[in-house]
XYZ file of C-alpha atoms in Angstrom:
182
model
C 15.602 50.422 5.692
C 16.951 48.349 2.814
C 14.840 46.052 0.643
C 16.107 42.863 2.314
C 14.872 44.043 5.719
C 11.376 44.622 4.350
C 10.902 41.017 3.324
C 12.146 39.235 6.428
C 9.339 37.128 7.914
C 8.684 37.551 11.596
C 9.591 34.526 13.685
C 5.939 34.149 14.697
C 4.943 33.542 11.054
C 7.398 30.664 10.562
C 6.348 27.078 11.281
C 7.738 25.180 14.225
C 10.072 22.623 12.623
C 11.814 19.555 14.037
C 13.813 16.754 12.446
C 14.644 13.419 14.018
C 16.295 10.267 12.712
C 15.581 6.751 13.961
C 16.644 3.312 12.795
C 13.814 1.070 11.708
C 15.067 -2.421 11.038
C 18.207 -1.764 9.000
C 16.967 1.490 7.445
C 17.685 5.008 8.617
C 14.327 6.770 8.859
C 13.995 10.551 8.960
C 10.965 12.180 10.568
C 10.221 15.834 9.868
C 7.568 17.895 11.636
C 6.326 21.324 10.660
C 3.511 22.931 12.632
C 1.913 25.644 10.524
C -0.904 27.857 11.765
C -3.384 25.982 9.550
C -1.747 22.573 8.953
C 0.295 19.865 10.635
C 2.923 18.383 8.296
C 4.824 15.199 9.131
C 7.182 13.412 6.768
C 8.531 9.924 7.407
C 11.076 8.848 4.842
C 13.742 6.272 4.185
C 14.196 7.563 0.633
C 16.961 10.176 1.027
C 14.536 12.945 1.941
C 11.920 12.173 -0.707
C 8.335 12.611 0.461
C 6.937 9.432 -1.077
C 3.149 9.320 -0.902
C 1.378 12.396 0.437
C -1.783 11.789 2.452
C -4.243 14.232 4.020
C -6.418 13.568 7.055
C -9.264 15.879 8.016
C -10.936 15.202 11.346
C -14.553 16.124 11.910
C -16.572 15.841 15.090
C -20.318 15.877 15.497
C -21.933 17.010 18.722
C -25.236 15.699 17.332
C -24.273 12.018 17.488
C -21.038 12.341 19.539
C -18.898 10.919 16.725
C -15.471 11.592 15.297
C -14.823 10.985 11.594
C -11.345 10.655 10.089
C -11.267 11.333 6.350
C -7.963 10.090 4.924
C -7.119 10.429 1.253
C -4.007 10.072 -0.832
C -3.072 13.327 -2.569
C 0.076 12.276 -4.420
C 1.441 8.868 -5.342
C 0.605 5.478 -4.042
C 4.256 4.787 -3.368
C 3.826 1.427 -5.053
C 5.174 0.522 -8.468
C 2.476 -1.033 -10.624
C 4.626 -4.119 -11.262
C 4.986 -4.871 -7.531
C 2.514 -7.089 -5.752
C 0.834 -6.102 -2.486
C 0.221 -2.506 -3.552
C -3.293 -2.280 -2.147
C -2.036 -3.529 1.214
C 0.731 -0.897 1.333
C -1.699 1.899 0.440
C -4.138 0.691 3.109
C -1.407 0.517 5.742
C -0.362 4.097 4.959
C -3.956 5.250 5.381
C -4.300 3.369 8.669
C -0.981 4.869 9.818
C -2.205 8.421 9.108
C -5.512 7.747 10.850
C -3.786 6.279 13.913
C -1.524 9.314 14.114
C -4.527 11.665 13.779
C -6.365 9.747 16.527
C -3.409 10.179 18.879
C -3.145 13.911 18.098
C -6.891 14.349 18.720
C -6.568 12.591 22.103
C -3.667 14.901 22.992
C -5.729 17.943 21.944
C -8.636 16.826 24.127
C -6.310 16.370 27.103
C -4.866 19.861 26.548
C -8.438 21.214 26.652
C -8.917 19.506 30.021
C -11.533 17.025 28.860
C -11.571 13.252 28.626
C -10.162 11.357 25.644
C -13.695 10.661 24.398
C -15.227 14.121 24.842
C -16.227 15.734 21.567
C -14.782 19.217 21.266
C -16.857 20.062 18.232
C -15.539 22.236 15.474
C -15.945 25.790 14.443
C -18.870 26.675 12.212
C -16.475 26.837 9.259
C -16.105 23.052 9.416
C -12.739 22.880 11.118
C -12.177 19.908 13.346
C -10.471 19.467 16.695
C -7.064 19.550 14.971
C -5.703 21.284 11.904
C -5.636 19.124 8.768
C -2.830 16.563 9.022
C -0.626 16.249 5.948
C 1.688 13.217 6.033
C 4.417 12.177 3.617
C 5.282 8.489 3.809
C 8.293 7.228 1.873
C 9.379 3.809 3.093
C 11.683 1.395 1.341
C 9.872 -1.587 -0.117
C 9.972 -4.633 2.094
C 7.807 -6.512 4.530
C 9.741 -5.386 7.631
C 8.366 -1.838 7.208
C 4.833 -3.217 7.172
C 5.049 -5.327 10.317
C 2.919 -4.490 13.346
C 6.077 -3.750 15.347
C 7.444 -1.338 12.722
C 4.039 0.305 12.368
C 3.876 0.955 16.127
C 7.463 2.222 16.245
C 6.693 4.726 13.486
C 3.438 5.903 15.093
C 5.165 6.342 18.462
C 8.168 8.156 16.959
C 5.937 10.495 14.935
C 3.767 11.207 17.982
C 6.820 11.887 20.151
C 8.082 14.335 17.531
C 4.652 16.005 17.382
C 4.536 16.371 21.181
C 8.018 17.933 21.223
C 6.951 20.363 18.500
C 3.696 21.140 20.298
C 5.616 21.960 23.490
C 7.958 24.251 21.561
C 5.055 25.901 19.790
C 3.207 26.582 23.047
C 6.222 27.648 25.105
C 6.283 31.106 23.528
C 9.492 33.088 23.680
C 11.004 30.987 26.450
C 12.233 28.174 24.188
C 15.991 27.836 24.442
C 16.329 30.490 27.119
C 18.032 29.750 30.391
C 16.743 30.990 33.693
C 18.843 32.583 36.415
C 21.098 30.271 38.381
């Protein structure tokens, strides 16, 4: 066995990865999904592959008071130049975007567990929530069209569609891409 063979990762240790491009207004928007064993990473960028702002959402559920808490925080960059107006609004919209995406993923997770959308799954004793931490990179070109309600919903739906496709691939096991007998 040569040295290169020793350091080849097994396919099961690699993240499920998908890339999709959509047009939002007049801007080409690239969505990237990577499902790691301990994280969900989604990047939405119009900035030639740059991540932009990086936000983290941890979801916690309490079986004591039947509540779900979404903790969203910005890890890197606000994505807003200090000389530009409306910065607080853009930061807030990014946080709402990440929360909305996390809410949709939690609902999907509950459905996959065979319970209603409002049933609390609870977390493990180590504090994990119903989904792995969601890490989202948002790099949108400045402009009001990216902050409209319509654009917001298009981005949430596109990101969720990408997540669902990745989830299906991740849970299909070794059958992905294989053809059955004719």
